[in-house]
Amino acid sequence: MHNLQAFLTKNYHWLIFLLLEVVSGLMLFGYNSYQGSVWISSANAVVGKVYEWESAVRQFFSLTSINEHLSERNIFLEQEVGRLRQQVIDMGVDSTELQQQEMAHISQFEWIPAKVVSNSVNNLDNLMTIDRGKADGVEADMGVVCGTGLVGVVYQASEHYSVVLPLLNRRSRISCRIRGRGYFGYVTWNGENPMRALVEDIPRHARFEKGDWLETSGFSAIFPSGISVGKVVDVEDSPDGMSYRLHILLSTDFSTLRDVCVITDKSMIERMHLEKAALDSLELYNPSNR
């Protein structure tokens, strides 16, 4: 105790100086909007870098399992493409024409690879941060996918980072359909199991089985059709009894998610701009505005 008192007595002026510095800093950034915004921007950049370093360490130690999973996925996709190609050829379609159609379809999409630098799966409204932003061509409302299926939608984008609203968020509602059967609904999350989700509004006349796959419908201006969402594991009536509610096992494991792609579709962007222009035009010609 005597040593502590001696230290405080000897260095009390430095302690007072540090205390005054802290107080002046709080007052400067708390009561001045410009300085506050500069501080917040700088803090966000630093936090983003820290998340990026942490993510790089996690990715290094998980490379073996990721490579194994990618190899299995590539084999499955190669078999699936070969099977579908053969079915189309058996129907009498010229293989050269089929290849040209495939290339034309693929060319309308641009894929921006990104790394997940921050992610959560245990909250009711989870968010995800990726290391790509406006400087890389990423904008809000773009779709995000991974090698196994659907991830979510870009919610906000800064210059070098973006926040994604994943499927594991109660505000997420994405149109989907039962693969090969054509019945539509939308996928949501109830905040419970990060490996499972719900699909609402499947009509009562729909015919399907447990084990059927759900995929994106292509109705929205965000995702193309055919991206895997999950597999049906249980069925129940909706709360109003007018439709079915499906319980699905998600195709994406968010707890180990490291690599994603942001989808930019030239035709979808054009469609979104056209729809926005139409809404603005209707607002202009609204009689109540005259």
Coordinates of C-alpha atoms in Angstrom, one line a residue:
M1 CA 0.0 0.0 0.0
H2 CA 2.8 2.4 0.8
N3 CA 4.4 1.8 -2.6
L4 CA 1.1 2.5 -4.3
Q5 CA 0.7 5.7 -2.4
A6 CA 4.3 6.7 -3.3
F7 CA 3.7 6.0 -7.0
L8 CA 0.5 8.0 -7.1
T9 CA 2.1 10.9 -5.3
K10 CA 5.0 10.9 -7.7
N11 CA 3.0 10.6 -10.9
Y12 CA -0.3 12.2 -10.0
H13 CA 0.2 15.0 -12.6
W14 CA 0.5 12.4 -15.4
L15 CA -2.7 10.7 -14.2
I16 CA -4.5 14.0 -14.2
F17 CA -3.2 14.7 -17.7
L18 CA -4.5 11.3 -19.0
L19 CA -7.9 11.8 -17.4
L20 CA -8.2 15.3 -18.9
E21 CA -7.2 13.9 -22.3
V22 CA -9.9 11.2 -22.1
V23 CA -12.6 13.7 -21.0
S24 CA -11.6 16.2 -23.8
G25 CA -11.7 13.4 -26.4
L26 CA -15.2 12.3 -25.3
M27 CA -16.4 15.8 -25.5
L28 CA -14.8 16.5 -28.9
F29 CA -16.2 13.4 -30.6
G30 CA -19.5 13.3 -28.7
Y31 CA -20.6 16.9 -29.3
N32 CA -19.2 17.6 -32.7
S33 CA -20.8 15.7 -35.6
Y34 CA -17.9 16.0 -38.1
Q35 CA -15.2 14.7 -35.7
G36 CA -17.7 12.0 -34.5
S37 CA -18.2 10.8 -38.1
V38 CA -14.5 10.7 -38.7
W39 CA -14.0 8.7 -35.5
I40 CA -16.7 6.2 -36.4
S41 CA -15.4 5.8 -40.0
S42 CA -11.9 5.2 -38.7
A43 CA -13.1 2.8 -36.0
N44 CA -15.1 0.8 -38.6
A45 CA -12.1 0.5 -40.8
V46 CA -9.9 -0.8 -37.9
V47 CA -12.6 -3.2 -36.8
G48 CA -13.0 -4.5 -40.3
K49 CA -9.2 -5.1 -40.6
V50 CA -9.2 -7.0 -37.2
Y51 CA -12.1 -9.2 -38.4
E52 CA -10.2 -9.8 -41.6
W53 CA -7.1 -11.0 -39.8
E54 CA -9.1 -13.2 -37.5
S55 CA -10.9 -14.7 -40.4
A56 CA -7.7 -15.4 -42.2
V57 CA -6.4 -17.4 -39.2
R58 CA -9.6 -19.4 -39.0
Q59 CA -9.5 -20.1 -42.8
F60 CA -5.9 -21.3 -42.6
F61 CA -6.7 -24.0 -40.0
S62 CA -9.9 -25.1 -41.9
L63 CA -8.4 -25.4 -45.4
T64 CA -8.3 -29.2 -45.4
S65 CA -12.0 -29.7 -44.6
I66 CA -12.9 -26.9 -47.1
N67 CA -11.0 -28.5 -49.9
E68 CA -12.5 -31.9 -49.2
H69 CA -16.0 -30.4 -49.3
L70 CA -15.3 -28.5 -52.5
S71 CA -14.0 -31.7 -54.2
E72 CA -17.2 -33.6 -53.2
R73 CA -19.3 -30.7 -54.4
N74 CA -17.5 -30.5 -57.8
I75 CA -18.0 -34.2 -58.4
F76 CA -21.7 -33.9 -57.6
L77 CA -22.1 -30.9 -59.9
E78 CA -20.2 -32.5 -62.7
Q79 CA -22.5 -35.6 -62.5
E80 CA -25.6 -33.4 -62.3
V81 CA -24.6 -31.3 -65.4
G82 CA -23.7 -34.5 -67.3
R83 CA -27.1 -36.0 -66.5
L84 CA -29.1 -32.9 -67.4
R85 CA -27.1 -32.5 -70.6
Q86 CA -27.8 -36.1 -71.7
Q87 CA -31.5 -35.6 -70.9
V88 CA -31.7 -32.6 -73.2
I89 CA -29.7 -34.3 -76.0
D90 CA -32.1 -37.3 -75.7
M91 CA -35.0 -34.9 -76.3
G92 CA -33.5 -34.1 -79.7
V93 CA -31.8 -30.8 -79.0
D94 CA -28.5 -30.2 -80.8
S95 CA -25.5 -30.3 -78.4
T96 CA -23.8 -27.3 -80.1
E97 CA -27.0 -25.2 -79.7
L98 CA -27.3 -26.3 -76.1
Q99 CA -23.7 -25.2 -75.3
Q100 CA -24.3 -21.8 -77.0
Q101 CA -27.5 -21.3 -74.8
E102 CA -25.5 -22.3 -71.7
M103 CA -22.8 -19.8 -72.5
A104 CA -25.3 -17.0 -73.2
H105 CA -27.0 -17.7 -69.9
I106 CA -23.8 -17.7 -67.9
S107 CA -22.4 -14.5 -69.6
Q108 CA -25.2 -12.4 -68.1
F109 CA -23.9 -13.0 -64.6
E110 CA -20.9 -11.6 -62.8
W111 CA -19.6 -13.3 -59.7
I112 CA -17.6 -11.3 -57.1
P113 CA -15.7 -13.6 -54.8
A114 CA -15.5 -12.5 -51.1
K115 CA -14.4 -13.8 -47.7
V116 CA -16.5 -13.8 -44.6
V117 CA -14.7 -11.7 -42.0
S118 CA -17.5 -11.6 -39.4
N119 CA -20.4 -13.9 -38.8
S120 CA -22.9 -14.9 -36.2
V121 CA -25.4 -17.8 -36.0
N122 CA -26.8 -17.7 -32.4
N123 CA -28.7 -14.4 -32.5
L124 CA -32.3 -13.8 -33.5
D125 CA -31.2 -11.4 -36.2
N126 CA -27.8 -12.4 -37.4
L127 CA -25.6 -10.3 -39.7
M128 CA -22.5 -11.2 -41.7
T129 CA -19.6 -9.0 -42.9
I130 CA -17.7 -9.7 -46.1
D131 CA -14.5 -8.1 -47.4
R132 CA -15.9 -6.6 -50.6
G133 CA -17.6 -3.2 -51.0
K134 CA -18.5 -0.5 -53.5
A135 CA -15.0 -0.3 -54.7
D136 CA -15.3 -3.9 -55.9
G137 CA -18.8 -3.4 -57.5
V138 CA -20.9 -4.6 -54.6
E139 CA -24.1 -2.7 -53.8
A140 CA -27.1 -3.1 -51.5
D141 CA -29.7 -5.6 -52.6
M142 CA -27.3 -7.9 -54.4
G143 CA -27.6 -11.7 -53.8
V144 CA -24.9 -13.7 -51.9
V145 CA -24.4 -17.4 -52.4
C146 CA -21.7 -20.0 -51.7
G147 CA -20.6 -23.4 -53.1
T148 CA -23.5 -25.2 -51.4
G149 CA -26.3 -22.8 -52.0
L150 CA -28.1 -19.6 -50.8
V151 CA -26.5 -17.2 -48.2
G152 CA -28.5 -14.0 -48.2
V153 CA -28.7 -10.4 -49.5
V154 CA -26.3 -7.5 -49.2
Y155 CA -27.9 -5.1 -46.7
Q156 CA -25.3 -2.2 -46.7
A157 CA -22.1 -1.6 -48.5
S158 CA -19.2 0.7 -47.6
E159 CA -16.1 1.3 -49.8
H160 CA -14.4 -2.0 -48.9
Y161 CA -16.8 -4.0 -46.8
S162 CA -20.4 -5.1 -46.9
V163 CA -23.0 -6.2 -44.4
V164 CA -25.1 -9.2 -45.5
L165 CA -28.6 -10.0 -44.2
P166 CA -28.3 -13.9 -44.2
L167 CA -31.0 -16.5 -44.2
L168 CA -30.5 -16.7 -40.4
N169 CA -32.3 -13.4 -39.8
R170 CA -35.9 -13.0 -39.0
R171 CA -36.2 -10.2 -41.5
S172 CA -35.1 -12.4 -44.4
R173 CA -37.8 -13.5 -46.8
I174 CA -36.6 -15.0 -50.1
S175 CA -38.8 -16.6 -52.8
C176 CA -38.2 -20.3 -53.4
R177 CA -39.9 -23.3 -55.1
I178 CA -39.9 -27.0 -54.7
R179 CA -37.4 -28.4 -57.3
G180 CA -39.1 -30.3 -60.1
R181 CA -42.6 -29.6 -58.9
G182 CA -43.1 -25.9 -59.4
Y183 CA -44.9 -24.9 -56.1
F184 CA -43.7 -21.6 -54.7
G185 CA -43.3 -20.2 -51.2
Y186 CA -40.8 -18.1 -49.3
V187 CA -38.1 -19.1 -46.9
T188 CA -37.9 -17.6 -43.4
W189 CA -36.0 -18.3 -40.1
N190 CA -37.6 -18.5 -36.7
G191 CA -34.4 -17.9 -34.7
E192 CA -34.0 -21.4 -33.3
N193 CA -31.8 -23.9 -35.2
P194 CA -29.1 -22.4 -37.4
M195 CA -29.2 -25.5 -39.6
R196 CA -32.9 -25.3 -40.3
A197 CA -35.5 -22.8 -41.7
L198 CA -39.1 -22.6 -42.6
V199 CA -40.8 -22.3 -46.0
E200 CA -44.2 -20.6 -45.8
D201 CA -47.3 -20.4 -48.1
I202 CA -46.9 -23.7 -49.9
P203 CA -50.4 -24.2 -51.3
R204 CA -52.7 -27.0 -50.0
H205 CA -53.0 -28.7 -53.4
A206 CA -49.2 -29.0 -53.7
R207 CA -47.8 -32.5 -54.1
F208 CA -44.3 -33.1 -52.6
E209 CA -42.4 -35.5 -50.4
K210 CA -39.9 -35.4 -47.5
G211 CA -36.4 -35.2 -49.1
D212 CA -37.5 -32.9 -51.9
W213 CA -35.2 -29.9 -52.5
L214 CA -36.1 -26.2 -52.4
E215 CA -34.4 -23.8 -54.7
T216 CA -34.6 -20.1 -55.6
S217 CA -37.6 -19.4 -57.8
G218 CA -36.0 -16.6 -60.0
F219 CA -39.1 -14.3 -59.3
S220 CA -37.1 -11.7 -57.5
A221 CA -34.6 -9.3 -59.1
I222 CA -31.9 -10.5 -56.8
F223 CA -31.3 -14.3 -57.3
P224 CA -31.4 -16.4 -60.5
S225 CA -33.5 -19.5 -60.4
G226 CA -32.1 -22.9 -59.3
I227 CA -29.8 -22.0 -56.4
S228 CA -30.2 -24.6 -53.6
V229 CA -31.9 -23.5 -50.4
G230 CA -32.5 -26.8 -48.5
K231 CA -34.2 -30.1 -48.2
V232 CA -37.7 -30.9 -46.8
V233 CA -37.5 -32.8 -43.5
D234 CA -40.9 -32.1 -42.0
V235 CA -44.4 -30.7 -42.9
E236 CA -47.1 -29.0 -40.9
D237 CA -50.1 -26.8 -41.4
S238 CA -49.7 -23.1 -41.4
P239 CA -51.2 -21.2 -38.4
D240 CA -54.3 -20.3 -40.4
G241 CA -54.7 -23.7 -41.9
M242 CA -54.8 -22.3 -45.5
S243 CA -51.3 -23.6 -46.6
Y244 CA -48.4 -25.8 -45.7
R245 CA -45.4 -24.9 -43.7
L246 CA -42.2 -26.8 -44.6
H247 CA -39.3 -27.5 -42.2
I248 CA -36.1 -27.6 -44.3
L249 CA -32.5 -28.6 -43.6
L250 CA -30.5 -25.7 -45.1
S251 CA -27.9 -26.6 -47.7
T252 CA -25.6 -23.9 -46.3
D253 CA -23.7 -24.5 -43.1
F254 CA -23.4 -20.9 -41.8
S255 CA -21.3 -21.9 -38.8
T256 CA -18.4 -22.9 -41.1
L257 CA -19.0 -20.4 -43.9
R258 CA -15.8 -18.7 -45.2
D259 CA -16.1 -18.2 -48.9
V260 CA -19.0 -16.6 -50.7
C261 CA -19.8 -14.9 -54.0
V262 CA -21.9 -11.8 -54.7
I263 CA -24.1 -12.1 -57.7
T264 CA -24.5 -9.3 -60.2
D265 CA -26.9 -10.0 -63.0
K266 CA -26.9 -7.3 -65.8
S267 CA -30.5 -8.1 -66.7
M268 CA -31.6 -8.0 -63.1
I269 CA -29.9 -4.6 -62.5
E270 CA -31.7 -3.3 -65.6
R271 CA -35.0 -4.7 -64.4
M272 CA -34.5 -3.1 -60.9
H273 CA -33.8 0.3 -62.4
L274 CA -36.8 0.0 -64.7
E275 CA -39.1 -0.9 -61.8
K276 CA -37.7 2.0 -59.7
A277 CA -38.2 4.4 -62.6
A278 CA -41.8 3.2 -62.9
L279 CA -42.5 3.7 -59.2
D280 CA -41.0 7.2 -59.3
S281 CA -43.1 8.0 -62.4
L282 CA -46.3 6.8 -60.6
E283 CA -45.3 9.0 -57.7
L284 CA -44.9 12.0 -59.9
Y285 CA -48.3 11.5 -61.6
N286 CA -50.1 10.8 -58.3
P287 CA -53.2 13.1 -58.3
S288 CA -52.6 13.8 -54.6
N289 CA -49.3 15.5 -55.5
R290 CA -50.8 17.9 -57.9

